[in-house]
Amino acid sequence: MICVGFRRWKAANLKPMLSLHPERVFFVPSAKVASSLSPVPGDTLAFWGAIPPKGLQELAVATGSTLLRLEDGFVRSVGLGSDLIRPLSLVLDPVGIYFDPTQPSALEQVLAEAHFTPQELQAAQEAREFMVAHGLTKYNLEPRHALRWPTTDRKVVLIPGQVEDDASIRLGCADIRTNAALLEAVRQAEPDAFLVYKPHPDVMSGNRRGCLALEQASRWADHVETDASVVSCLDACDAVHTMTSLTGFDALLRHKEVVTYGMPFYAGWGLTRDHLTGHPALARRSRVLELDELVAGTLLRYPIYWDWELKGYTTCMAVLHRLRETRQRLEETGQLHRLKTGWWRRQWRKARILATAYLG
């Protein structure tokens, strides 16, 4: 496996996950350097995200190598990837990537074509119920407690903010592609509802773009929630309106109404109400799925899972248990709060991780 264009810290995090034979995994800066390693059929040219580095696709065609897109899994860690926290899950896609609906992906193909066994559906149900019971999601960082918004018995609609330069928005949205535009559209669609805007944790941390000023958000939202976890918000809402956020998937796990304004991986399967009715992906997603079929494809078949303590591949359910245990330990020692607060402390932690990666 030849991995092209990865930052040093990400390479250090990923190398153990990519093969039990680390001597077969190489990280190089460009397709030109990858070419000097003489890849052949059976080798893999891997890169992060949706768009291959310059010349890499041509190299794959010329050498008969497999082109592989990498991305974080859907239940990732306790802490943000943008804070360089190591992932416990990873997706490796030789077809496309799940957040790019302009072309098929391995996940889309699984959801469109796979026959799920009763055992898989049972495992999917158990994973879904465990996630809901323990409030697990992608980052598992924020405090969880019951919310009491002054809703006056109105329908409560949660609007998760997103990183506006995120690839899922660039590739999966049309006319509505900013947090402000989403809020305005939801207010028009739900004029009498109590709207709650929840900024994205990467944006609140200052690591990513997409911060919507609280004053501007308040033009449409009745409340801007900056403290409680997305899980607490989901428990307190009736519906989720989103562009492409993973929060929509988390809402489906909890049997909430989900309305999409973009084309996330979970849209188009009969489980959501979708505004982009003319999107080409809908023609490929003609199958109607049960919820646990969506969960089985998304959480059981598509990602790989890794245990950093045991240093080996593991299962979705084992990672869910690990996430719960890690979060509980950090909560009990007061360290969970420190993962998301204190700009200098977070920079120092990132500096230590970078130093370890470069020295390694």
mmCIF file of C-alpha atoms in Angstrom:
data_model
loop_
_atom_site.group_PDB
_atom_site.id
_atom_site.type_symbol
_atom_site.label_atom_id
_atom_site.label_comp_id
_atom_site.label_asym_id
_atom_site.label_seq_id
_atom_site.Cartn_x
_atom_site.Cartn_y
_atom_site.Cartn_z
ATOM 1 C CA MET A 1 0.000 0.000 0.000
ATOM 2 C CA ILE A 2 1.404 3.359 -1.110
ATOM 3 C CA CYS A 3 -0.262 6.302 0.646
ATOM 4 C CA VAL A 4 0.135 9.630 -1.122
ATOM 5 C CA GLY A 5 -0.030 13.151 0.295
ATOM 6 C CA PHE A 6 -0.608 12.412 3.987
ATOM 7 C CA ARG A 7 0.588 14.711 6.761
ATOM 8 C CA ARG A 8 3.091 13.145 9.111
ATOM 9 C CA TRP A 9 0.769 13.006 12.137
ATOM 10 C CA LYS A 10 -1.995 11.372 10.100
ATOM 11 C CA ALA A 11 0.436 8.842 8.652
ATOM 12 C CA ALA A 12 1.560 7.914 12.176
ATOM 13 C CA ASN A 13 -2.065 7.397 13.215
ATOM 14 C CA LEU A 14 -3.048 5.380 10.148
ATOM 15 C CA LYS A 15 -0.066 3.114 9.486
ATOM 16 C CA PRO A 16 -0.942 0.486 12.131
ATOM 17 C CA MET A 17 -4.564 0.429 10.916
ATOM 18 C CA LEU A 18 -3.721 -0.163 7.256
ATOM 19 C CA SER A 19 -1.881 -3.458 7.544
ATOM 20 C CA LEU A 20 -0.660 -6.004 10.072
ATOM 21 C CA HIS A 21 2.539 -5.890 7.982
ATOM 22 C CA PRO A 22 3.713 -2.274 8.410
ATOM 23 C CA GLU A 23 6.753 -2.871 6.213
ATOM 24 C CA ARG A 24 4.327 -3.076 3.276
ATOM 25 C CA VAL A 25 2.839 0.395 3.918
ATOM 26 C CA PHE A 26 4.655 3.407 2.445
ATOM 27 C CA PHE A 27 3.867 7.118 2.796
ATOM 28 C CA VAL A 28 5.097 9.384 0.022
ATOM 29 C CA PRO A 29 4.464 13.064 -0.779
ATOM 30 C CA SER A 30 3.386 12.805 -4.419
ATOM 31 C CA ALA A 31 2.336 10.562 -7.291
ATOM 32 C CA LYS A 32 5.778 11.081 -8.808
ATOM 33 C CA VAL A 33 7.471 9.536 -5.769
ATOM 34 C CA ALA A 34 4.820 6.785 -5.704
ATOM 35 C CA SER A 35 5.717 5.966 -9.295
ATOM 36 C CA SER A 36 9.364 5.463 -8.303
ATOM 37 C CA LEU A 37 8.227 2.564 -6.066
ATOM 38 C CA SER A 38 7.025 0.750 -9.232
ATOM 39 C CA PRO A 39 3.487 -0.219 -8.175
ATOM 40 C CA VAL A 40 1.994 -3.266 -9.915
ATOM 41 C CA PRO A 41 -1.430 -4.930 -10.077
ATOM 42 C CA GLY A 42 -2.335 -6.005 -6.557
ATOM 43 C CA ASP A 43 -0.739 -2.908 -5.008
ATOM 44 C CA THR A 44 -2.864 -0.063 -3.669
ATOM 45 C CA LEU A 45 -2.502 3.703 -4.152
ATOM 46 C CA ALA A 46 -4.298 5.340 -1.219
ATOM 47 C CA PHE A 47 -5.196 8.964 -0.518
ATOM 48 C CA TRP A 48 -7.402 10.903 1.899
ATOM 49 C CA GLY A 49 -10.792 12.266 0.896
ATOM 50 C CA ALA A 50 -12.527 12.499 -2.453
ATOM 51 C CA ILE A 51 -10.050 14.033 -4.911
ATOM 52 C CA PRO A 52 -6.830 12.143 -5.798
ATOM 53 C CA PRO A 53 -3.515 14.029 -5.659
ATOM 54 C CA LYS A 54 -2.270 15.208 -9.036
ATOM 55 C CA GLY A 55 -1.279 12.325 -11.306
ATOM 56 C CA LEU A 56 -2.364 9.551 -8.945
ATOM 57 C CA GLN A 57 -5.390 8.385 -10.899
ATOM 58 C CA GLU A 58 -3.315 8.237 -14.083
ATOM 59 C CA LEU A 59 -0.649 6.224 -12.239
ATOM 60 C CA ALA A 60 -3.271 3.738 -11.045
ATOM 61 C CA VAL A 61 -4.564 3.245 -14.587
ATOM 62 C CA ALA A 62 -1.058 2.888 -16.047
ATOM 63 C CA THR A 63 0.115 0.345 -13.452
ATOM 64 C CA GLY A 64 -3.121 -1.577 -12.819
ATOM 65 C CA SER A 65 -2.994 -0.640 -9.135
ATOM 66 C CA THR A 66 -6.100 -0.144 -7.005
ATOM 67 C CA LEU A 67 -7.048 3.455 -6.183
ATOM 68 C CA LEU A 68 -8.313 3.672 -2.606
ATOM 69 C CA ARG A 69 -9.986 6.587 -0.821
ATOM 70 C CA LEU A 70 -9.606 6.802 2.977
ATOM 71 C CA GLU A 71 -11.739 8.662 5.501
ATOM 72 C CA ASP A 72 -12.674 8.517 9.188
ATOM 73 C CA GLY A 73 -15.402 6.098 10.211
ATOM 74 C CA PHE A 74 -18.765 7.088 11.670
ATOM 75 C CA VAL A 75 -17.934 6.322 15.311
ATOM 76 C CA ARG A 76 -14.434 7.685 15.512
ATOM 77 C CA SER A 77 -13.048 8.664 18.901
ATOM 78 C CA VAL A 78 -13.471 10.519 22.169
ATOM 79 C CA GLY A 79 -12.210 13.896 20.950
ATOM 80 C CA LEU A 80 -11.931 15.712 17.644
ATOM 81 C CA GLY A 81 -9.980 14.538 14.630
ATOM 82 C CA SER A 82 -9.000 18.169 14.069
ATOM 83 C CA ASP A 83 -7.303 18.000 17.490
ATOM 84 C CA LEU A 84 -5.261 15.039 16.126
ATOM 85 C CA ILE A 85 -6.988 12.448 18.322
ATOM 86 C CA ARG A 86 -6.388 8.930 16.948
ATOM 87 C CA PRO A 87 -9.335 7.234 15.178
ATOM 88 C CA LEU A 88 -10.824 3.875 16.117
ATOM 89 C CA SER A 89 -12.531 3.392 12.767
ATOM 90 C CA LEU A 90 -11.662 4.004 9.140
ATOM 91 C CA VAL A 91 -13.341 3.579 5.775
ATOM 92 C CA LEU A 92 -11.371 2.348 2.751
ATOM 93 C CA ASP A 93 -13.331 2.784 -0.449
ATOM 94 C CA PRO A 94 -12.120 1.554 -3.878
ATOM 95 C CA VAL A 95 -15.235 2.879 -5.678
ATOM 96 C CA GLY A 96 -15.796 6.442 -4.449
ATOM 97 C CA ILE A 97 -16.374 7.855 -0.971
ATOM 98 C CA TYR A 98 -19.576 7.968 1.057
ATOM 99 C CA PHE A 99 -19.881 11.776 1.232
ATOM 100 C CA ASP A 100 -19.565 12.295 -2.538
ATOM 101 C CA PRO A 101 -22.975 11.589 -4.113
ATOM 102 C CA THR A 102 -21.809 12.733 -7.556
ATOM 103 C CA GLN A 103 -20.558 9.177 -8.097
ATOM 104 C CA PRO A 104 -21.205 5.746 -6.543
ATOM 105 C CA SER A 105 -19.317 4.587 -3.461
ATOM 106 C CA ALA A 106 -18.757 1.174 -1.930
ATOM 107 C CA LEU A 107 -21.218 2.120 0.818
ATOM 108 C CA GLU A 108 -23.873 3.114 -1.704
ATOM 109 C CA GLN A 109 -23.365 -0.158 -3.566
ATOM 110 C CA VAL A 110 -23.728 -2.163 -0.352
ATOM 111 C CA LEU A 111 -26.908 -0.309 0.598
ATOM 112 C CA ALA A 112 -28.339 -0.691 -2.910
ATOM 113 C CA GLU A 113 -27.490 -4.339 -3.501
ATOM 114 C CA ALA A 114 -26.548 -6.288 -0.369
ATOM 115 C CA HIS A 115 -28.604 -9.037 1.180
ATOM 116 C CA PHE A 116 -28.300 -8.661 4.942
ATOM 117 C CA THR A 117 -28.534 -11.851 6.952
ATOM 118 C CA PRO A 118 -30.735 -12.114 10.056
ATOM 119 C CA GLN A 119 -27.532 -12.253 12.103
ATOM 120 C CA GLU A 120 -26.303 -8.973 10.598
ATOM 121 C CA LEU A 121 -29.629 -7.270 11.215
ATOM 122 C CA GLN A 122 -29.591 -8.476 14.820
ATOM 123 C CA ALA A 123 -26.042 -7.132 15.250
ATOM 124 C CA ALA A 124 -27.107 -3.829 13.654
ATOM 125 C CA GLN A 125 -30.041 -3.552 16.051
ATOM 126 C CA GLU A 126 -27.762 -4.235 19.030
ATOM 127 C CA ALA A 127 -25.236 -1.628 17.873
ATOM 128 C CA ARG A 128 -27.985 0.935 17.266
ATOM 129 C CA GLU A 129 -29.602 0.344 20.648
ATOM 130 C CA PHE A 130 -26.231 0.482 22.421
ATOM 131 C CA MET A 131 -25.375 3.804 20.757
ATOM 132 C CA VAL A 132 -28.723 5.277 21.728
ATOM 133 C CA ALA A 133 -28.641 3.918 25.285
ATOM 134 C CA HIS A 134 -25.152 5.305 25.949
ATOM 135 C CA GLY A 135 -25.373 8.485 23.878
ATOM 136 C CA LEU A 136 -22.564 7.567 21.482
ATOM 137 C CA THR A 137 -21.838 9.376 18.233
ATOM 138 C CA LYS A 138 -18.767 10.323 16.173
ATOM 139 C CA TYR A 139 -16.705 12.381 18.661
ATOM 140 C CA ASN A 140 -18.319 11.746 22.101
ATOM 141 C CA LEU A 141 -16.887 14.911 23.534
ATOM 142 C CA GLU A 142 -19.607 17.104 24.977
ATOM 143 C CA PRO A 143 -21.464 16.767 28.315
ATOM 144 C CA ARG A 144 -24.815 14.992 28.278
ATOM 145 C CA HIS A 145 -27.785 16.144 30.332
ATOM 146 C CA ALA A 146 -31.506 16.642 29.931
ATOM 147 C CA LEU A 147 -32.398 19.946 28.261
ATOM 148 C CA ARG A 148 -35.262 22.243 29.139
ATOM 149 C CA TRP A 149 -35.730 24.707 26.300
ATOM 150 C CA PRO A 150 -38.660 27.180 26.548
ATOM 151 C CA THR A 151 -40.491 25.561 23.661
ATOM 152 C CA THR A 152 -44.051 26.322 24.853
ATOM 153 C CA ASP A 153 -45.169 22.965 23.413
ATOM 154 C CA ARG A 154 -44.092 23.834 19.871
ATOM 155 C CA LYS A 155 -42.480 21.304 17.549
ATOM 156 C CA VAL A 156 -38.722 21.316 18.216
ATOM 157 C CA VAL A 157 -36.466 21.216 15.150
ATOM 158 C CA LEU A 158 -32.716 20.714 15.573
ATOM 159 C CA ILE A 159 -30.467 22.281 12.911
ATOM 160 C CA PRO A 160 -26.875 21.001 13.143
ATOM 161 C CA GLY A 161 -24.276 23.452 11.885
ATOM 162 C CA GLN A 162 -21.590 22.182 9.553
ATOM 163 C CA VAL A 163 -18.090 23.081 8.407
ATOM 164 C CA GLU A 164 -18.957 25.094 5.316
ATOM 165 C CA ASP A 165 -15.871 24.139 3.301
ATOM 166 C CA ASP A 166 -16.398 20.456 4.089
ATOM 167 C CA ALA A 167 -16.336 18.156 1.067
ATOM 168 C CA SER A 168 -19.776 16.743 1.869
ATOM 169 C CA ILE A 169 -21.238 20.221 1.331
ATOM 170 C CA ARG A 170 -19.131 21.056 -1.720
ATOM 171 C CA LEU A 171 -20.073 17.757 -3.373
ATOM 172 C CA GLY A 172 -23.481 17.021 -1.902
ATOM 173 C CA CYS A 173 -25.357 20.340 -1.820
ATOM 174 C CA ALA A 174 -26.899 22.610 -4.435
ATOM 175 C CA ASP A 175 -28.614 25.917 -3.646
ATOM 176 C CA ILE A 176 -28.402 25.560 0.150
ATOM 177 C CA ARG A 177 -24.753 25.199 1.174
ATOM 178 C CA THR A 178 -24.188 27.521 4.163
ATOM 179 C CA ASN A 179 -25.434 27.402 7.747
ATOM 180 C CA ALA A 180 -27.220 30.745 7.285
ATOM 181 C CA ALA A 181 -29.032 29.546 4.154
ATOM 182 C CA LEU A 182 -30.050 26.338 5.929
ATOM 183 C CA LEU A 183 -31.463 28.233 8.905
ATOM 184 C CA GLU A 184 -33.435 30.544 6.650
ATOM 185 C CA ALA A 185 -34.833 27.609 4.647
ATOM 186 C CA VAL A 186 -35.874 25.727 7.786
ATOM 187 C CA ARG A 187 -37.612 28.798 9.191
ATOM 188 C CA GLN A 188 -39.575 29.087 5.949
ATOM 189 C CA ALA A 189 -40.443 25.372 6.043
ATOM 190 C CA GLU A 190 -41.312 25.347 9.765
ATOM 191 C CA PRO A 191 -42.617 28.867 10.566
ATOM 192 C CA ASP A 192 -44.245 27.847 13.861
ATOM 193 C CA ALA A 193 -41.552 25.466 15.158
ATOM 194 C CA PHE A 194 -39.013 26.081 17.914
ATOM 195 C CA LEU A 195 -35.701 26.040 16.019
ATOM 196 C CA VAL A 196 -32.485 25.064 17.794
ATOM 197 C CA TYR A 197 -29.185 25.740 16.024
ATOM 198 C CA LYS A 198 -26.247 23.602 17.175
ATOM 199 C CA PRO A 199 -22.848 24.801 15.834
ATOM 200 C CA HIS A 200 -20.408 22.125 14.672
ATOM 201 C CA PRO A 201 -17.799 21.152 17.325
ATOM 202 C CA ASP A 202 -14.876 21.640 14.910
ATOM 203 C CA VAL A 203 -16.121 25.169 14.239
ATOM 204 C CA MET A 204 -16.677 25.959 17.917
ATOM 205 C CA SER A 205 -13.152 24.713 18.652
ATOM 206 C CA GLY A 206 -11.732 27.207 16.134
ATOM 207 C CA ASN A 207 -10.207 24.423 14.011
ATOM 208 C CA ARG A 208 -12.497 24.735 10.986
ATOM 209 C CA ARG A 209 -14.429 27.292 8.933
ATOM 210 C CA GLY A 210 -18.170 27.927 9.188
ATOM 211 C CA CYS A 211 -18.765 30.024 12.293
ATOM 212 C CA LEU A 212 -22.157 31.720 12.113
ATOM 213 C CA ALA A 213 -22.343 34.742 14.432
ATOM 214 C CA LEU A 214 -24.817 34.145 17.253
ATOM 215 C CA GLU A 215 -26.627 37.378 16.413
ATOM 216 C CA GLN A 216 -27.046 36.280 12.805
ATOM 217 C CA ALA A 217 -28.215 32.791 13.795
ATOM 218 C CA SER A 218 -30.791 34.324 16.130
ATOM 219 C CA ARG A 219 -32.542 35.914 13.155
ATOM 220 C CA TRP A 220 -34.025 32.481 12.427
ATOM 221 C CA ALA A 221 -33.310 30.233 15.424
ATOM 222 C CA ASP A 222 -35.156 30.457 18.727
ATOM 223 C CA HIS A 223 -32.122 29.076 20.550
ATOM 224 C CA VAL A 224 -28.414 28.559 19.817
ATOM 225 C CA GLU A 225 -27.057 25.579 21.778
ATOM 226 C CA THR A 226 -23.307 25.812 22.412
ATOM 227 C CA ASP A 227 -22.917 23.719 25.569
ATOM 228 C CA ALA A 228 -24.958 20.516 25.454
ATOM 229 C CA SER A 229 -24.008 17.495 23.377
ATOM 230 C CA VAL A 230 -25.676 16.736 20.085
ATOM 231 C CA VAL A 231 -27.068 13.620 21.782
ATOM 232 C CA SER A 232 -28.803 15.760 24.411
ATOM 233 C CA CYS A 233 -30.171 17.935 21.607
ATOM 234 C CA LEU A 234 -31.438 14.884 19.735
ATOM 235 C CA ASP A 235 -33.195 13.592 22.840
ATOM 236 C CA ALA A 236 -34.942 16.962 23.223
ATOM 237 C CA CYS A 237 -36.028 17.501 19.598
ATOM 238 C CA ASP A 238 -38.791 16.170 17.376
ATOM 239 C CA ALA A 239 -37.034 16.512 14.015
ATOM 240 C CA VAL A 240 -33.660 17.267 12.424
ATOM 241 C CA HIS A 241 -33.217 19.425 9.325
ATOM 242 C CA THR A 242 -29.733 19.217 7.831
ATOM 243 C CA MET A 243 -27.623 19.668 4.740
ATOM 244 C CA THR A 244 -25.453 16.540 4.989
ATOM 245 C CA SER A 245 -24.563 16.258 8.685
ATOM 246 C CA LEU A 246 -23.944 12.891 10.361
ATOM 247 C CA THR A 247 -26.392 14.168 12.985
ATOM 248 C CA GLY A 248 -29.139 13.168 10.553
ATOM 249 C CA PHE A 249 -27.942 9.568 10.767
ATOM 250 C CA ASP A 250 -27.796 9.816 14.576
ATOM 251 C CA ALA A 251 -31.373 11.101 14.501
ATOM 252 C CA LEU A 252 -32.531 8.132 12.412
ATOM 253 C CA LEU A 253 -31.043 5.785 15.017
ATOM 254 C CA ARG A 254 -33.429 7.453 17.486
ATOM 255 C CA HIS A 255 -36.439 7.260 15.138
ATOM 256 C CA LYS A 256 -36.579 11.042 14.688
ATOM 257 C CA GLU A 257 -37.970 12.765 11.598
ATOM 258 C CA VAL A 258 -35.073 13.761 9.300
ATOM 259 C CA VAL A 259 -35.258 16.307 6.463
ATOM 260 C CA THR A 260 -32.231 16.725 4.164
ATOM 261 C CA TYR A 261 -31.320 19.725 2.001
ATOM 262 C CA GLY A 262 -28.251 18.030 0.509
ATOM 263 C CA MET A 263 -27.570 14.407 -0.396
ATOM 264 C CA PRO A 264 -25.900 12.627 2.559
ATOM 265 C CA PHE A 265 -25.248 8.890 2.406
ATOM 266 C CA TYR A 266 -28.396 8.100 4.414
ATOM 267 C CA ALA A 267 -30.743 10.059 2.099
ATOM 268 C CA GLY A 268 -32.737 8.511 -0.720
ATOM 269 C CA TRP A 269 -33.480 5.158 0.932
ATOM 270 C CA GLY A 270 -37.020 5.937 2.069
ATOM 271 C CA LEU A 271 -36.033 6.888 5.621
ATOM 272 C CA THR A 272 -35.720 10.678 5.147
ATOM 273 C CA ARG A 273 -37.597 13.523 3.489
ATOM 274 C CA ASP A 274 -35.260 14.872 0.808
ATOM 275 C CA HIS A 275 -35.395 18.298 -0.869
ATOM 276 C CA LEU A 276 -32.971 17.521 -3.726
ATOM 277 C CA THR A 277 -35.540 15.445 -5.568
ATOM 278 C CA GLY A 278 -33.742 15.775 -8.909
ATOM 279 C CA HIS A 279 -30.328 14.682 -7.678
ATOM 280 C CA PRO A 280 -28.712 11.934 -9.828
ATOM 281 C CA ALA A 281 -27.905 9.877 -6.724
ATOM 282 C CA LEU A 282 -31.612 9.258 -6.184
ATOM 283 C CA ALA A 283 -31.752 7.274 -9.412
ATOM 284 C CA ARG A 284 -29.090 4.934 -8.012
ATOM 285 C CA ARG A 285 -30.763 4.752 -4.587
ATOM 286 C CA SER A 286 -34.040 3.252 -5.722
ATOM 287 C CA ARG A 287 -34.160 0.638 -2.969
ATOM 288 C CA VAL A 288 -36.268 1.215 0.156
ATOM 289 C CA LEU A 289 -34.342 0.193 3.272
ATOM 290 C CA GLU A 290 -35.355 -0.717 6.786
ATOM 291 C CA LEU A 291 -33.463 1.217 9.458
ATOM 292 C CA ASP A 292 -31.344 -1.751 10.556
ATOM 293 C CA GLU A 293 -30.387 -2.450 6.937
ATOM 294 C CA LEU A 294 -29.011 1.096 6.744
ATOM 295 C CA VAL A 295 -27.183 0.545 10.041
ATOM 296 C CA ALA A 296 -25.786 -2.832 8.948
ATOM 297 C CA GLY A 297 -24.340 -1.415 5.745
ATOM 298 C CA THR A 298 -23.060 1.794 7.330
ATOM 299 C CA LEU A 299 -21.595 0.513 10.603
ATOM 300 C CA LEU A 300 -20.940 -3.199 10.072
ATOM 301 C CA ARG A 301 -19.907 -3.725 6.445
ATOM 302 C CA TYR A 302 -18.330 -0.442 5.336
ATOM 303 C CA PRO A 303 -15.717 0.592 7.975
ATOM 304 C CA ILE A 304 -12.840 -1.223 9.608
ATOM 305 C CA TYR A 305 -12.330 -0.945 13.368
ATOM 306 C CA TRP A 306 -9.109 -0.793 15.350
ATOM 307 C CA ASP A 307 -8.284 -1.204 19.039
ATOM 308 C CA TRP A 308 -5.251 0.857 20.058
ATOM 309 C CA GLU A 309 -4.797 -0.976 23.361
ATOM 310 C CA LEU A 310 -4.937 -4.473 21.858
ATOM 311 C CA LYS A 311 -3.250 -3.246 18.642
ATOM 312 C CA GLY A 312 -5.453 -5.213 16.297
ATOM 313 C CA TYR A 313 -8.599 -5.204 14.196
ATOM 314 C CA THR A 314 -11.856 -5.471 16.084
ATOM 315 C CA THR A 315 -15.608 -5.116 15.693
ATOM 316 C CA CYS A 316 -18.052 -2.243 15.721
ATOM 317 C CA MET A 317 -19.548 -3.349 19.028
ATOM 318 C CA ALA A 318 -16.117 -3.670 20.648
ATOM 319 C CA VAL A 319 -15.267 -0.112 19.593
ATOM 320 C CA LEU A 320 -18.593 1.144 20.945
ATOM 321 C CA HIS A 321 -17.744 -0.444 24.303
ATOM 322 C CA ARG A 322 -14.259 1.097 24.146
ATOM 323 C CA LEU A 323 -15.683 4.552 23.425
ATOM 324 C CA ARG A 324 -18.114 4.283 26.331
ATOM 325 C CA GLU A 325 -15.386 3.145 28.718
ATOM 326 C CA THR A 326 -12.952 5.851 27.590
ATOM 327 C CA ARG A 327 -15.508 8.627 27.867
ATOM 328 C CA GLN A 328 -16.626 7.428 31.293
ATOM 329 C CA ARG A 329 -13.035 7.327 32.548
ATOM 330 C CA LEU A 330 -12.345 10.844 31.246
ATOM 331 C CA GLU A 331 -15.572 12.146 32.776
ATOM 332 C CA GLU A 332 -14.734 10.676 36.171
ATOM 333 C CA THR A 333 -11.250 12.239 36.179
ATOM 334 C CA GLY A 334 -12.420 15.617 34.830
ATOM 335 C CA GLN A 335 -10.339 15.233 31.671
ATOM 336 C CA LEU A 336 -13.219 15.113 29.177
ATOM 337 C CA HIS A 337 -13.900 18.814 29.620
ATOM 338 C CA ARG A 338 -10.199 19.558 29.089
ATOM 339 C CA LEU A 339 -10.262 17.894 25.660
ATOM 340 C CA LYS A 340 -12.423 20.707 24.247
ATOM 341 C CA THR A 341 -11.509 23.771 26.331
ATOM 342 C CA GLY A 342 -8.380 25.859 26.722
ATOM 343 C CA TRP A 343 -6.882 26.985 23.421
ATOM 344 C CA TRP A 344 -3.268 26.869 24.656
ATOM 345 C CA ARG A 345 -3.737 23.464 26.300
ATOM 346 C CA ARG A 346 -5.157 22.038 23.071
ATOM 347 C CA GLN A 347 -2.308 23.512 21.015
ATOM 348 C CA TRP A 348 0.247 22.035 23.426
ATOM 349 C CA ARG A 349 -1.401 18.619 23.156
ATOM 350 C CA LYS A 350 -1.349 18.859 19.348
ATOM 351 C CA ALA A 351 2.310 19.943 19.452
ATOM 352 C CA ARG A 352 3.193 16.825 21.485
ATOM 353 C CA ILE A 353 1.359 14.607 18.994
ATOM 354 C CA LEU A 354 3.125 16.259 16.053
ATOM 355 C CA ALA A 355 6.509 15.917 17.759
ATOM 356 C CA THR A 356 5.894 12.217 18.381
ATOM 357 C CA ALA A 357 4.907 11.708 14.744
ATOM 358 C CA TYR A 358 7.978 13.495 13.371
ATOM 359 C CA LEU A 359 10.413 11.831 15.768
ATOM 360 C CA GLY A 360 8.852 8.460 14.918
#
